[in-house]
Coordinates of C-alpha atoms and ligand atoms in Angstrom, one line a residue:
X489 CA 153.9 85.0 85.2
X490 CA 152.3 85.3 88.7
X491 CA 154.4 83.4 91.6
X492 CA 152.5 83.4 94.8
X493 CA 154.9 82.8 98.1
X494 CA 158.2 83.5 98.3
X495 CA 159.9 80.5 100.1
X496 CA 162.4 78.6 98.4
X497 CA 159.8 76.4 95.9
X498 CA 158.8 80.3 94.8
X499 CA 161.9 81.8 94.1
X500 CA 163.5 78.5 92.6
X501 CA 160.3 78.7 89.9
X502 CA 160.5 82.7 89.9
X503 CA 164.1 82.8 88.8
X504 CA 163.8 79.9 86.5
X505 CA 161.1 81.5 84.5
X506 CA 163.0 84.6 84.3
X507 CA 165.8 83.1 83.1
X508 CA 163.8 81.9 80.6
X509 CA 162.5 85.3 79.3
X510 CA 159.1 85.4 81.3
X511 CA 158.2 88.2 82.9
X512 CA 158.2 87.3 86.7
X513 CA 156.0 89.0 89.8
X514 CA 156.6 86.6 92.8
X515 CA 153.4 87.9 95.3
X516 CA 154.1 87.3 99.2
X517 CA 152.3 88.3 102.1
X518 CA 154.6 89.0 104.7
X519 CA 156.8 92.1 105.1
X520 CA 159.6 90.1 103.2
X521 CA 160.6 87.4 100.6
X522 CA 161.9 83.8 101.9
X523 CA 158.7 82.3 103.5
X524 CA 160.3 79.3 106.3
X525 CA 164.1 80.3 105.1
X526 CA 163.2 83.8 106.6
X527 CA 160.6 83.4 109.0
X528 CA 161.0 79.6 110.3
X529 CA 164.4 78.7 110.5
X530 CA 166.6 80.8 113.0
X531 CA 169.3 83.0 111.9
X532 CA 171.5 80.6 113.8
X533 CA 171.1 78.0 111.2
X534 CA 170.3 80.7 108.2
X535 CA 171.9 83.9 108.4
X536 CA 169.3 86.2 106.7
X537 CA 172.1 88.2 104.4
X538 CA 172.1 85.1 102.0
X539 CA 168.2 85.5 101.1
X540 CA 168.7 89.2 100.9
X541 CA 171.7 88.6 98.2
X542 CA 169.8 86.1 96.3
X543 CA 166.4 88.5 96.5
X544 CA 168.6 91.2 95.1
X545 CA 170.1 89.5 92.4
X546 CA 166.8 88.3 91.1
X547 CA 165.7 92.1 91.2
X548 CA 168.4 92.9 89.6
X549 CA 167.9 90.3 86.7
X550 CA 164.5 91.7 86.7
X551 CA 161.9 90.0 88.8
X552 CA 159.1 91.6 90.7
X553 CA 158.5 91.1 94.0
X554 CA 155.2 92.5 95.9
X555 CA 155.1 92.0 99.4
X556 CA 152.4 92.0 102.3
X557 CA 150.3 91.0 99.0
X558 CA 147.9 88.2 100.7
X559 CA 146.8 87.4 97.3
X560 CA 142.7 86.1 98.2
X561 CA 142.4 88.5 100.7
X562 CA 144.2 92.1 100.0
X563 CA 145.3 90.6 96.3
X564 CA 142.1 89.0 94.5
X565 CA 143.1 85.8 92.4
X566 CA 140.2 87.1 89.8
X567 CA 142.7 89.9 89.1
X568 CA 145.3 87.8 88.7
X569 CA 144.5 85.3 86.6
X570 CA 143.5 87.9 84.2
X571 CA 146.2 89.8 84.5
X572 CA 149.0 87.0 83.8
X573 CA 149.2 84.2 81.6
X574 CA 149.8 81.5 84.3
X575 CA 150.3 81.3 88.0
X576 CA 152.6 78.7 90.1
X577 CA 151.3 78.2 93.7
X578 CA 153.8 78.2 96.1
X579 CA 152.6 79.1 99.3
X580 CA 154.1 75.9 101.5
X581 CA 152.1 73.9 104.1
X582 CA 151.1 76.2 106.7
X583 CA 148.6 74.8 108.8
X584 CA 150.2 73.2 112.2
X585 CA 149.2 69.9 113.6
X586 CA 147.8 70.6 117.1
X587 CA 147.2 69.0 120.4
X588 CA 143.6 69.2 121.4
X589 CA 144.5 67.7 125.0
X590 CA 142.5 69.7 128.2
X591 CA 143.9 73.0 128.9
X592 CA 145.4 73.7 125.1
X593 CA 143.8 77.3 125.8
X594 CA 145.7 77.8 128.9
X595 CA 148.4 81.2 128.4
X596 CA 151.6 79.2 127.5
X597 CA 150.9 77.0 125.0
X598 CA 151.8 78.0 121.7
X599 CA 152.4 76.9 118.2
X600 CA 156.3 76.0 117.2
X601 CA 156.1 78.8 114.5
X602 CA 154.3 81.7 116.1
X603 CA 157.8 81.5 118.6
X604 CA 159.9 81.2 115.8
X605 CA 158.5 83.4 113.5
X606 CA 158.2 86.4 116.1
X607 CA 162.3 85.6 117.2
X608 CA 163.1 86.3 113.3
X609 CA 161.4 89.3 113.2
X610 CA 162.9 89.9 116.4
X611 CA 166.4 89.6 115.3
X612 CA 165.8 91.3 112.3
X613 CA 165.2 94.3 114.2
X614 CA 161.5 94.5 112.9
X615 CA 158.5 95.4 114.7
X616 CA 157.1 91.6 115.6
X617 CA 153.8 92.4 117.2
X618 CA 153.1 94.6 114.0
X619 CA 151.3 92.8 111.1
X620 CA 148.7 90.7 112.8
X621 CA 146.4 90.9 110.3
X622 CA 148.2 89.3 107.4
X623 CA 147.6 85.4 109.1
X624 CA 151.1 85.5 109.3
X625 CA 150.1 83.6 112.7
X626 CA 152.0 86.9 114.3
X627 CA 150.5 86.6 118.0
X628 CA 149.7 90.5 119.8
X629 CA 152.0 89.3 122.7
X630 CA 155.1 89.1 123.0
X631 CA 156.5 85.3 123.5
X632 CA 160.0 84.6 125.2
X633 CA 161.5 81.5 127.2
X634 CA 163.4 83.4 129.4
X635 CA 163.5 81.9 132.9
X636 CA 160.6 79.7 132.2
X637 CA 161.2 75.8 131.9
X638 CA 159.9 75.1 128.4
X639 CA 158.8 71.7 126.7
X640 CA 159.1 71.6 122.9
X641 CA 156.8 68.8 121.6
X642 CA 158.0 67.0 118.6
X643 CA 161.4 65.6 117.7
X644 CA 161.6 67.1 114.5
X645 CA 163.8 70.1 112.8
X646 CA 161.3 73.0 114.1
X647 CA 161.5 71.6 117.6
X648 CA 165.0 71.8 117.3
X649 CA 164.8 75.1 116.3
X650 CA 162.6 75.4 119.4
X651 CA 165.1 74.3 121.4
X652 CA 167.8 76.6 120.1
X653 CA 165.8 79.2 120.4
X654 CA 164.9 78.9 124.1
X655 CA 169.0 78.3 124.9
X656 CA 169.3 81.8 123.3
X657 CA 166.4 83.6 125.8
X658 CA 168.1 81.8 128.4
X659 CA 165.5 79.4 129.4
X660 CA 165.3 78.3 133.0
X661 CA 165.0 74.2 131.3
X662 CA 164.3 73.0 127.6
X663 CA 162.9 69.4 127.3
X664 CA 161.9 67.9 124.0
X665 CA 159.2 65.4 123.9
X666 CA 158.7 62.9 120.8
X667 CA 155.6 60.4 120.8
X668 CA 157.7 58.0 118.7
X669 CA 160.8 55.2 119.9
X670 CA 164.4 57.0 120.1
X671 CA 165.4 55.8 116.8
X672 CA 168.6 53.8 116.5
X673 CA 172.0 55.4 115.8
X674 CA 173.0 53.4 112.6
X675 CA 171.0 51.1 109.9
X676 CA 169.0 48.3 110.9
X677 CA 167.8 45.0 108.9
X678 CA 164.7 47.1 108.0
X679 CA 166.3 50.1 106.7
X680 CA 169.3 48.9 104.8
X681 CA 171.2 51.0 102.3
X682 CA 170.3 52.8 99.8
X683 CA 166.4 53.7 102.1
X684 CA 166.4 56.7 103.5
X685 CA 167.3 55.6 107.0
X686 CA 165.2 56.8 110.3
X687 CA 168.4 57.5 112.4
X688 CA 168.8 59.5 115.5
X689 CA 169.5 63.2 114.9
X690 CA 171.3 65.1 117.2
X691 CA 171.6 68.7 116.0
X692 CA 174.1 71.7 117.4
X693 CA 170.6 73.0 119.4
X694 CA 170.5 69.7 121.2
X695 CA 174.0 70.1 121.9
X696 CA 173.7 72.9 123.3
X697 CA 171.9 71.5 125.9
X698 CA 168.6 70.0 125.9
X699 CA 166.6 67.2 127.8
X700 CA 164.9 64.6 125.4
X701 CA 162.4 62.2 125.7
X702 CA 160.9 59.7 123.3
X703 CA 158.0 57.2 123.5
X704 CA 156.2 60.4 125.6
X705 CA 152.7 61.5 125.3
X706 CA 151.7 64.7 126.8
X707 CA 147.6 64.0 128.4
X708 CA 146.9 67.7 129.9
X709 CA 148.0 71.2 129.7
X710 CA 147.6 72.1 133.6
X711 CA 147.5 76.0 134.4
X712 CA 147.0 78.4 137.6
X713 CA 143.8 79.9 138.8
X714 CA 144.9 82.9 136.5
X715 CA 145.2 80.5 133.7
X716 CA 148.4 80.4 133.1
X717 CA 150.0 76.9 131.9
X718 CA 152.1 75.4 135.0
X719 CA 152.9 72.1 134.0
X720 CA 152.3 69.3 131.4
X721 CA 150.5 65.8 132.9
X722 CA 152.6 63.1 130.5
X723 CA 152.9 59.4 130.6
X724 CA 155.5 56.8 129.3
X725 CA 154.3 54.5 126.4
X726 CA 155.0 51.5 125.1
X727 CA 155.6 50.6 121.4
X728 CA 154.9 47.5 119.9
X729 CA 154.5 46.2 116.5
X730 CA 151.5 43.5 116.3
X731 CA 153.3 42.0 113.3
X732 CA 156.0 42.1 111.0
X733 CA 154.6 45.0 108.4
X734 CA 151.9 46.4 110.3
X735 CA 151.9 49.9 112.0
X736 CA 153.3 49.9 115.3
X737 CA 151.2 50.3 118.5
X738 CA 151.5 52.0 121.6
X739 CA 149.8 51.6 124.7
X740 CA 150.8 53.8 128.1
X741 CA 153.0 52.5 130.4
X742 CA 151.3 51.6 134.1
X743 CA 151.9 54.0 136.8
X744 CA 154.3 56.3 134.6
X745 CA 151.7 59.3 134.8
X746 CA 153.2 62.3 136.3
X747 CA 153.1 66.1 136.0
X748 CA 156.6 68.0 134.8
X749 CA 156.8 71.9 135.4
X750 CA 156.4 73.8 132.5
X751 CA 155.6 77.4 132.2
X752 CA 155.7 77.4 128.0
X753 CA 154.8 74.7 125.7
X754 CA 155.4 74.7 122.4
X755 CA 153.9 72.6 119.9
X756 CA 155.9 71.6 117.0
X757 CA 154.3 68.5 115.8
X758 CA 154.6 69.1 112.2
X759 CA 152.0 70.5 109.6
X760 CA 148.9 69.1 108.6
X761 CA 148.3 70.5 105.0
X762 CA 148.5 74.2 103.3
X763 CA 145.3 77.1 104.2
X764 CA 142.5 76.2 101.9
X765 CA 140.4 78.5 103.1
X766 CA 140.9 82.1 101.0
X767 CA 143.1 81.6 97.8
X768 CA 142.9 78.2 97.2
X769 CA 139.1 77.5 97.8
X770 CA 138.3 80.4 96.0
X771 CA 140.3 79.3 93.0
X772 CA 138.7 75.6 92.7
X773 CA 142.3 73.9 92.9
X774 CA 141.4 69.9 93.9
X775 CA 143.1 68.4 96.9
X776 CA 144.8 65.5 97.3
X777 CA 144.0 63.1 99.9
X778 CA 146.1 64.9 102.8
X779 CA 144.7 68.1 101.9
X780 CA 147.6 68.9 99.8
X781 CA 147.0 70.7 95.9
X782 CA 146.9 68.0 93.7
X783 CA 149.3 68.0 90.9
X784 CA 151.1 65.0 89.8
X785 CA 154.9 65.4 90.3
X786 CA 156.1 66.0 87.1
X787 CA 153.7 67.9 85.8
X788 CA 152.7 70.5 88.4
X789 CA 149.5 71.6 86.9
X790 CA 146.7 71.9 88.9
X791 CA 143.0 71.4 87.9
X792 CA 142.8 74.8 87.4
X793 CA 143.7 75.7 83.6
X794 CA 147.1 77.6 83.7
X795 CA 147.6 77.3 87.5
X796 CA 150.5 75.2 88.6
X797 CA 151.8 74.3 92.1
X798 CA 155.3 73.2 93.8
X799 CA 156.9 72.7 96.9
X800 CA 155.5 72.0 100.3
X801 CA 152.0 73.4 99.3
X802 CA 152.0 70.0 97.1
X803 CA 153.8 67.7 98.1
X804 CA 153.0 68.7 102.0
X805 CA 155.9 69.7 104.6
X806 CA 159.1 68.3 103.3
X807 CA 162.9 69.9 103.0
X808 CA 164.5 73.0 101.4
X809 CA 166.1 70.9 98.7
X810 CA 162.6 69.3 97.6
X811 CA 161.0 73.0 97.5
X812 CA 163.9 74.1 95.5
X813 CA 163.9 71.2 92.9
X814 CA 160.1 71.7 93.0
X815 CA 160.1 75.0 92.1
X816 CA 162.6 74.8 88.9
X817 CA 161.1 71.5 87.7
X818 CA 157.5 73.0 87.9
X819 CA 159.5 76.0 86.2
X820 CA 159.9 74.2 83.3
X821 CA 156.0 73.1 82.9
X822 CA 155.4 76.2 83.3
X823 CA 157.1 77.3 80.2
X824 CA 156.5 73.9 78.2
X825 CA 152.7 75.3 78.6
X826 CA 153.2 78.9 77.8
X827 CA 156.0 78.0 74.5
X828 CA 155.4 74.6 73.8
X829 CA 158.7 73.6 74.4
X830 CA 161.4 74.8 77.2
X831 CA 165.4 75.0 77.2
X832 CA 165.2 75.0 81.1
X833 CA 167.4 72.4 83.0
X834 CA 165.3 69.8 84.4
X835 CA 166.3 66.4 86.3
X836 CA 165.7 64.3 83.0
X837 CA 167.1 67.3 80.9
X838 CA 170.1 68.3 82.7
X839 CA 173.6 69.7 81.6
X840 CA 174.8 67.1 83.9
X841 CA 173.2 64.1 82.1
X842 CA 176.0 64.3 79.4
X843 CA 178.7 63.6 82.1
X844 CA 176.8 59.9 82.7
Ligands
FAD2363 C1 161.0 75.8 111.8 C2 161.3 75.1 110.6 C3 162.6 74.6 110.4 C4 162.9 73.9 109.2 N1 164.2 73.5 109.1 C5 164.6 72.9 107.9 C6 165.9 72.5 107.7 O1 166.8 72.7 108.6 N2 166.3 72.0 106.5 C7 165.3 71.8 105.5 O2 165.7 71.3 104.5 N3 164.0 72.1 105.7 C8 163.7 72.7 106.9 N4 162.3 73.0 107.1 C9 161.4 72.8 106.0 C10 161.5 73.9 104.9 O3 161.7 75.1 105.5 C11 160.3 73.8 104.0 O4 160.2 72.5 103.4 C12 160.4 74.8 102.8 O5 160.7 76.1 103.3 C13 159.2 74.8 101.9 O6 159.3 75.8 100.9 P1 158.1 76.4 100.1 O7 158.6 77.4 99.2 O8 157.3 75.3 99.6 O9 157.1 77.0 101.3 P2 157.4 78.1 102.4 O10 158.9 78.2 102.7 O11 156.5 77.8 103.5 O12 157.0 79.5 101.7 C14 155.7 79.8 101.4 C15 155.5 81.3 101.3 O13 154.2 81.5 100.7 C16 153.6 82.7 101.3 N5 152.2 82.6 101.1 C17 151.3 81.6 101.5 N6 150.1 81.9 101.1 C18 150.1 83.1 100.5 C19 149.2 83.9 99.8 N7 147.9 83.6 99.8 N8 149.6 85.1 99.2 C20 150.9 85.4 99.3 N9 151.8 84.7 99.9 C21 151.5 83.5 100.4 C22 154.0 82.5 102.8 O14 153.9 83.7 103.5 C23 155.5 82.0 102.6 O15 156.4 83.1 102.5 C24 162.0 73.7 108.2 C25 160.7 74.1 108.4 C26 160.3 74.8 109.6 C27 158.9 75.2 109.8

């Protein structure tokens, strides 16, 4: 069994199939295992010692992990889907949303994770400008927030993470900008229980001190004569919804067009669907219609005879839990294919189903 990317969907399926007798090499690309556990989410909020136990323990039981393995570039897929009987894709959603506004190329403007992903490293005491050529987004520079008044676009958990982050270089300001309406503080009529309710989050980062903005839309990236970005040009909106069930609408607010000193900007807008280009092109997988593999959930299997898929590289950006449940349910199809039948827990075949 072949396991490509080592985030949570990866090891979840990797130490499934183990369990289940298979004979497990999980494939990464980067220097260690725990894709966005590792190299997204701050130590602050993850402290790194719980990957490294659980990564031990599944060596222990016997899995194989190969790292800086960039299977479809240093690693060829040919080799490996001769060499192992089937192979789960798990290599997340790794493309970022960007903001093609003027001045995006000005020095200062940066993606959410090449920040976040160089203050792991950093932390970890590892060499973060090494690695560049692994498109592990690694940047040749080094990028802090110290003393420089930052804007973190998007509301979401990497901007908070942004925001942390910045506290922690001792950041002259931090200011968080979401496009969307501050969303309401308990239920409303239109998301009563049990929906998954849109409700303001206020995380420990934006405690510890952060300005937010909603209903915000950044226009331009302004820089100096040497290029460097000095402030953002942003305007208030307005949010309307034409009719009850129909997308909302914004339009900008008159006269609220100003420019805001900002010396790094860091975009963290979410992301757009996984890297076709490489692996999965070269494999044939089919896309859905956001650009994410297509496999049904419940099945996990790919186009692709005896290639499977879980976590956010389906089902697109989406939460630790969903990877992880991913990851053992896909697991199980994996070894329903390869056996016929599987003993593996599963949602509809759990343990826990006797206690109903
Ligand atoms: C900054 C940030 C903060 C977040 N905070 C939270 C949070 O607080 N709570 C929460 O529930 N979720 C959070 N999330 C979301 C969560 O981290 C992801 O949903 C989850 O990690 C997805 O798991 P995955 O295994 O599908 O993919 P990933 O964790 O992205 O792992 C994919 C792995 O595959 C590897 N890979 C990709 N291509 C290849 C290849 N060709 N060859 C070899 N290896 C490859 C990558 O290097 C990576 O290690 C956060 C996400 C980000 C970006």
């Amino acid at each position: 069994m072949a396991v490509i990317g080592s985030g949570p969907a990866g090891l979840a399926a990797a130490a499934q199939l183990n369990y289940a007798g298979h004979l497990v090499t999980v494939f990464e690309r980067d220097e260690q295992p725990g894709g966005l556990l590792r190299y997204g989410i701050p130590d602050f909020k993850l402290e790194k010692w719980v990957i490294d136990r659980r990564v031990a323990l599944m060596q222990e039981e016997g899995v194989t992990f190969k790292c800086h393995s960039n299977v479809g570039k240093n690693v060829k897929i040919s080799d490996l889907m001769r060499q192992f009987d089937a192979v789960v894709l798990s290599g997340g959603s790794t493309v970022p949303r960007d903001l093609p506004v003027p001045g995006r190329e000005l020095k200062g403007v940066h993606f959410a994770m090449d920040f976040l992903k160089q203050n792991n490293k950093r932390v970890a005491g590892k060499d973060f400008l090494a690695n560049a050529d692994i498109e592990s987004n690694i940047l040749p520079e080094e990028l802090l927030a110290t003393g420089k008044n930052v804007v973190v676009i998007g509301g979401g958990d990497t901007g908070s993470d942004c925001v942390g982050t910045s506290n922690r270089h001792k950041a002259e300001s931090v200011t968080q900008f979401e496009l969307l309406p501050m969303p309401p503080k308990d239920r409303t009529d239109i998301m009563p229980w049990p929906t998954y309710p849109m409700l303001l989050k206020t995380t420990t980062s934006h405690e510890e001190g952060a300005q937010r903005h909603w209903s915000i839309a950044t226009k331009q990236f302004i820089g100096d004569d040497a290029g460097n970005l000095k402030a953002l040009k942003v305007v208030d909106l307005e949010w309307t919804t034409p009719a009850p069930g129909q997308p909302a609408k914004f339009t900008e607010v008159p006269g609220s067009e100003r420019d805001i000193p900002c010396e790094l900007a860091l975009l963290a807008m979410g992301f757009v669907h996984p890297q076709q280009a490489g692996l999965l092109e070269e494999l044939g997988v089919d896309f859905d219609n956001r650009g994410n593999v297509k496999a049904e959930e419940g099945k996990y299997a790919t186009n692709v005879a005896k290639v499977f898929t879980a976590g956010d590289m389906r089902r697109g950006q989406s939460l630790v839990v969903w990877a992880i449940s991913e990851g053992r349910e896909c697991a199980r199809k994996v070894d329903e294919y390869l056996m016929g039948s599987s003993t593996l827990e599963s949602k509809e075949s759990s343990i826990l189903m006797s206690f109903q």
